[in-house]
Amino acid sequence: GLLLAAALALAVVEPLVHALRRQSRRLERRSLELERLALVGENTSAAVLVGDAAHRVQWVNAAFTSCTGWGAAEVEGALTVELLAHPLADQTVCAALRDAVAAGRPQRAELRCRRRDGSDLWLDVELRPLHDAHGTLRGFITVGHEVGAPQAERGRVAPEQVGLSEVADRGQGQQPLYAAARADRLTGLPDRGAAMARLERALAHARSHRGYGFALLFIDFDRFKHVNHTLGHDGGDELLRQIAERLRLALRPGDELARVDSCTDLAARLGGDEFAAVLDGVRDADTVAAVADRLLRELAEPFNVLDHPVRSSASIGIVCVADGADGVESAAALLRDADTAMYEAKRAGRGRWVMFERSMHERLLHTMALEHDLRRALRGDELFVAYQPVVELASGRLSGVEALVRWQHPERGTIGPAEFVPVAEECGLVGDLGHRVLMLACRQFMHWQRTFGERAPATLAVNLSRAQLDRPGFTDEVAQVLQGAGMSAQQLQLEVTEALAAQDARAQAVLRELKARGVRLALDDFGSGYSSLACLHQLPVDSVKIDRTFVRHAQTVEVHRVLIEATIRVARTLGMTTVAEGIETEGQAALLAALACDRGQGWLYGRPMTADELERWLPPAAAGIVVA
Ligand code: C2E
Ligand code: CA
Ligand code: CA
């Protein structure tokens, strides 16, 4: 695979960020046999294209690029016939090729193609299906030799005449050219290939008309996976259809497919829960923002899926093109940039739109690198747990420890959870991460129990994140870890944030399950977010942790002191204990003790420490037995 690797490297360097993100998906698709074929392909002077079973482009050789102008990264995923066929190509030839693809048959034809720059190219195209050992169709290899235009066709239409306007005329008078092939089967919207073709034309138009502008919106439905998970495949499909319908209606109305080639807005389905909108003829960002706002509003309205209300939001990434499209490399680059901006919108908290900026690539690259390293860290032993003492405020005695994950990065030193836990959450690694932390911490905790007895911390607090509660069988997972460590459920306290505990019925059900098994629950960071004392009684928690921003100003800001006091009172009434976070001074400790807060945690008592450091921190044997 050296040659393939080299070809890939060339094709992938430019959209590296993008590639990394989709890497796992890609690697799945590229099979060994493909690699072998690609090797053969690289050594011929013919244009070679390898496609999957639907003949979506997987790989092209260098000769293909020099012949057509299309780079490998640009065309990956495009439908081959749609990509290659000139808008004015003979429809019977196109149909024959498409039929061959559908039937998995070989086919040979002379096809009028268009290069990336729109110019004419005639290819003798040979399509060969690839079957695996079981006779299943795995893909196609297509070999193209450049040939002269047939006599009859020569000079009929000059290439420069085939522009946006002519194609638009067709869309009005006749049936849409590729309606069936370009429609996404599930939603009826134009598919990815159609969207790319359309972007390509808009881009060409922008290049030749400085006054023209357009915008691309990359739309991703938030938490679609969750819906799919809870309502099943049919529910997911139904939701996608409804999303498509709303997008269609929210954009300028019309039969999208008939207008694929003409100058109106376009809604398309890129795949999965990813959609795109192309806003035609807009130059100013305000207009685009207004449309994006409208789409967000539409998608935030509740859906009714198989008689279940579904409420979510969407994240949108936007790229605007104007002024002759200076600096825009290709349609594929536009899509990538919009995708990047969408990703930023998700990071910023979802349910919003973000305009693309160059700097995002670097930030994303950083995140991607972190993600890559994190996968390695999870395989090895770069992750460790720091322990911070939690003390009884009245006596100053150690009551427990909180486990706080750390990452010993080989190049970057120790990295804190604030930097990598969100990354782990985004890329679906937080479940594994959480499992690792829980296991390490429980083992360590039991080691201390055995070694230090009375002097050892009596409880262990471990933080949870949202995705962990979504893991099927999470309660059993916790029970197994406890059993494996020989620890009793009452010794473990799991910490969840308020947003997590309050907002979601499913998460609450899991929390109740945990509680039923005897695990203690704490509400973390109380006061930092949607704090509501009124809702406290609905949450199945045993203790409330008062956020350190409140503690910090407890002595100086009256409102904060009053709120802390009220929280402690309400918690006590509900039979919950309280923990103050971030105690740094004697003054804060005294005040919180006076307000009858049960426990405290903070630098005053001890910073998060390695297990060894904590052992040295433990009070000497004699002093540990003082009873308050
Ligand atoms: P948290 O649960 O609120 O943890 C307390 C954080 O406050 C810790 O930051 C701790 O180092 C810091 N802290 C403790 N005492 C003081 C103090 O007196 N002053 C100040 N300024 N800070 C103090 P850390 O370790 O960086 O953790 C940050 C957050 O990351 C944690 O906030 C928790 O939400 C999350 N986290 C940590 N470990 C894990 C984990 O294993 N899994 C998950 N899902 N999240 C984790
Ligand atoms: Ca915590
Ligand atoms: Ca906290």
PDB file of N, CA and C and ligand atoms in Angstrom, residues 402-404 461-464 493 495-497 522-525 545 581 601, ligand 2:
ATOM      1  N   GLU A 402     -12.417  13.171  46.089  1.00  0.00           N
ATOM      2  CA  GLU A 402     -13.035  13.239  44.772  1.00  0.00           C
ATOM      3  C   GLU A 402     -11.987  12.852  43.743  1.00  0.00           C
ATOM      4  N   ALA A 403     -12.357  11.957  42.850  1.00  0.00           N
ATOM      5  CA  ALA A 403     -11.452  11.518  41.785  1.00  0.00           C
ATOM      6  C   ALA A 403     -11.542  12.502  40.619  1.00  0.00           C
ATOM      7  N   LEU A 404     -10.407  13.027  40.211  1.00  0.00           N
ATOM      8  CA  LEU A 404     -10.367  13.980  39.103  1.00  0.00           C
ATOM      9  C   LEU A 404      -9.355  13.480  38.073  1.00  0.00           C
ATOM     10  N   ALA A 461     -15.768  10.064  45.498  1.00  0.00           N
ATOM     11  CA  ALA A 461     -16.653  10.759  44.558  1.00  0.00           C
ATOM     12  C   ALA A 461     -16.063  10.657  43.155  1.00  0.00           C
ATOM     13  N   VAL A 462     -16.902  10.317  42.180  1.00  0.00           N
ATOM     14  CA  VAL A 462     -16.459  10.219  40.787  1.00  0.00           C
ATOM     15  C   VAL A 462     -17.435  10.999  39.910  1.00  0.00           C
ATOM     16  N   ASN A 463     -16.899  11.777  38.991  1.00  0.00           N
ATOM     17  CA  ASN A 463     -17.736  12.591  38.112  1.00  0.00           C
ATOM     18  C   ASN A 463     -18.268  11.781  36.932  1.00  0.00           C
ATOM     19  N   LEU A 464     -19.501  12.080  36.567  1.00  0.00           N
ATOM     20  CA  LEU A 464     -20.107  11.422  35.404  1.00  0.00           C
ATOM     21  C   LEU A 464     -20.378  12.451  34.324  1.00  0.00           C
ATOM     22  N   GLN A 493     -19.863   7.793  45.495  1.00  0.00           N
ATOM     23  CA  GLN A 493     -20.748   8.913  45.194  1.00  0.00           C
ATOM     24  C   GLN A 493     -20.501   9.334  43.759  1.00  0.00           C
ATOM     25  N   GLU A 495     -21.136  12.009  40.759  1.00  0.00           N
ATOM     26  CA  GLU A 495     -21.508  13.420  40.675  1.00  0.00           C
ATOM     27  C   GLU A 495     -22.007  13.768  39.280  1.00  0.00           C
ATOM     28  N   VAL A 496     -23.155  14.409  39.252  1.00  0.00           N
ATOM     29  CA  VAL A 496     -23.718  14.831  37.964  1.00  0.00           C
ATOM     30  C   VAL A 496     -24.047  16.310  38.040  1.00  0.00           C
ATOM     31  N   THR A 497     -23.999  16.977  36.909  1.00  0.00           N
ATOM     32  CA  THR A 497     -24.340  18.394  36.937  1.00  0.00           C
ATOM     33  C   THR A 497     -25.850  18.531  36.870  1.00  0.00           C
ATOM     34  N   ALA A 522     -24.550  12.976  43.879  1.00  0.00           N
ATOM     35  CA  ALA A 522     -24.375  14.378  44.255  1.00  0.00           C
ATOM     36  C   ALA A 522     -24.665  15.263  43.050  1.00  0.00           C
ATOM     37  N   LEU A 523     -25.230  16.417  43.343  1.00  0.00           N
ATOM     38  CA  LEU A 523     -25.474  17.400  42.301  1.00  0.00           C
ATOM     39  C   LEU A 523     -24.273  18.331  42.279  1.00  0.00           C
ATOM     40  N   ASP A 524     -23.547  18.310  41.163  1.00  0.00           N
ATOM     41  CA  ASP A 524     -22.292  19.050  41.066  1.00  0.00           C
ATOM     42  C   ASP A 524     -22.540  20.494  40.623  1.00  0.00           C
ATOM     43  N   ASP A 525     -21.636  21.374  40.954  1.00  0.00           N
ATOM     44  CA  ASP A 525     -21.648  22.753  40.454  1.00  0.00           C
ATOM     45  C   ASP A 525     -22.973  23.465  40.680  1.00  0.00           C
ATOM     46  N   LYS A 545     -23.492  20.002  45.792  1.00  0.00           N
ATOM     47  CA  LYS A 545     -22.186  20.660  45.857  1.00  0.00           C
ATOM     48  C   LYS A 545     -22.328  22.095  45.389  1.00  0.00           C
ATOM     49  N   GLU A 581     -17.557  23.802  47.395  1.00  0.00           N
ATOM     50  CA  GLU A 581     -16.389  23.582  46.547  1.00  0.00           C
ATOM     51  C   GLU A 581     -15.485  24.802  46.552  1.00  0.00           C
ATOM     52  N   GLN A 601     -14.312  21.393  50.361  1.00  0.00           N
ATOM     53  CA  GLN A 601     -13.277  20.863  49.482  1.00  0.00           C
ATOM     54  C   GLN A 601     -12.588  22.074  48.885  1.00  0.00           C
TER      55      GLN A 601
HETATM   56 CA    CA B   2     -17.267  17.092  40.811  1.00  0.00          CA
END
